[in-house]
Coordinates of C-alpha atoms in Angstrom, one line a residue:
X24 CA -13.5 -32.4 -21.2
X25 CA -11.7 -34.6 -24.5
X26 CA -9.2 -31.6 -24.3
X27 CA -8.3 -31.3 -20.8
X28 CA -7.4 -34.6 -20.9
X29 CA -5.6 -34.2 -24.1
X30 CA -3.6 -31.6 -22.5
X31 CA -3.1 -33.4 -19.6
X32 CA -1.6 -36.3 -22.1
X33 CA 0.7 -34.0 -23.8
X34 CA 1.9 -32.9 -20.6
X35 CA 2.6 -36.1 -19.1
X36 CA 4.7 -37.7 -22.0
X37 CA 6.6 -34.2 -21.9
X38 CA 7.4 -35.0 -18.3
X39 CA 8.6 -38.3 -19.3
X40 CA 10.4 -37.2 -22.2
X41 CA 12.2 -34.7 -20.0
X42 CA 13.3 -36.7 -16.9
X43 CA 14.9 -39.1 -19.3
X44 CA 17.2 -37.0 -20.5
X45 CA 19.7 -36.9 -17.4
X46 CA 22.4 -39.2 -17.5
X47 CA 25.4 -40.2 -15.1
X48 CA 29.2 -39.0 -15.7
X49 CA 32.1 -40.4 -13.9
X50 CA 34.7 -37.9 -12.9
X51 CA 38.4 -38.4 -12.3
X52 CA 41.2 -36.7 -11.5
X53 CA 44.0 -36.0 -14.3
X54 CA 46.9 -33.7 -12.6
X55 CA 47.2 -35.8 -9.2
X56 CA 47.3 -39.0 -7.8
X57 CA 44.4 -41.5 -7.0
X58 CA 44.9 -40.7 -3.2
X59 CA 42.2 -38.8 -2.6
X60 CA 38.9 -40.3 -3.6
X61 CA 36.7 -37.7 -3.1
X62 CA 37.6 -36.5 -6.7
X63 CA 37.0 -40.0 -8.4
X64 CA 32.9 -39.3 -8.3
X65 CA 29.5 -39.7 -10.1
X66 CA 26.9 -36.9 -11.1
X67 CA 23.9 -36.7 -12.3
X68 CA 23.4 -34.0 -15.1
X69 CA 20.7 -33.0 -17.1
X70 CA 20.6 -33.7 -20.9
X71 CA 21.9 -30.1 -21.2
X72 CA 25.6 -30.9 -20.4
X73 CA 28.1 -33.7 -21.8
X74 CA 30.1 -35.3 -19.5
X75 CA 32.7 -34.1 -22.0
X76 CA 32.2 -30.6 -21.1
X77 CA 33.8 -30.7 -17.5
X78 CA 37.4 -30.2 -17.2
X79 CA 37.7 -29.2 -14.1
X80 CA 36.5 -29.5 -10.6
X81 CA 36.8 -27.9 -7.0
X82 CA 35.0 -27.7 -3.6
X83 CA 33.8 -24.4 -2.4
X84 CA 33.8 -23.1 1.3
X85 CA 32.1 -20.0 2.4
X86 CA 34.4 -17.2 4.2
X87 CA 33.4 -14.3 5.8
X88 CA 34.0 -10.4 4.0
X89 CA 32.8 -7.2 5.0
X90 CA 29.4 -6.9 4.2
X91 CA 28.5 -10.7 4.2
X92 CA 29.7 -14.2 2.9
X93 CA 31.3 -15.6 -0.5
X94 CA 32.8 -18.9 -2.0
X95 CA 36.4 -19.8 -2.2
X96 CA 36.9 -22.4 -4.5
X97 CA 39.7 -25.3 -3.2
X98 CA 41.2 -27.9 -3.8
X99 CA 41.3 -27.6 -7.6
X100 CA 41.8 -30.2 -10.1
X101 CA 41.8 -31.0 -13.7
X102 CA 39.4 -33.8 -14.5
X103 CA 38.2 -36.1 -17.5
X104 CA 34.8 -37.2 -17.1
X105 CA 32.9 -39.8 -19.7
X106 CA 29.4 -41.5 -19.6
X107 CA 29.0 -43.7 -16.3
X108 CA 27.1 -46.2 -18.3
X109 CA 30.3 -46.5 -20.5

């Protein structure tokens, strides 16, 4: 029983540990003007990926081909992101 619980301590700081890595970034746009706002945004990533890392950002739509659906990306723009909490 003293190691199931154990276990089930290990487990829970690890959960805790985990879900404290994600952080917010602040995204805006870089090659256009601050008209549209839909591109001045806040995500929340996972401790994987630095707000650093994203240059560039779009919005998908699905269209129709033969044989099914894809994405399109549109409305493309270069973006600088940083830390939200910054």
């Amino acid at each position: 029983m003293k190691k199931v619980l154990s276990v089930l301590a290990v487990a829970s700081v690890m959960m805790l540990v985990g879900c404290s890595k994600e952080h917010q970034c602040k995204c805006e746009k870089v090659d256009a003007p601050d008209d549209v706002s839909e591109l001045n945004m806040v995500f929340v990533l996972d401790g994987a990926i630095s707000c650093d890392n994203i240059t560039e950002m779009a919005f998908e739509e699905h269209v129709s081909v033969e044989g099914g659906t894809t994405l399109r990306r549109v409305d493309v723009h270069k973006v600088k992101c940083r830390d939200y909490g910054d």
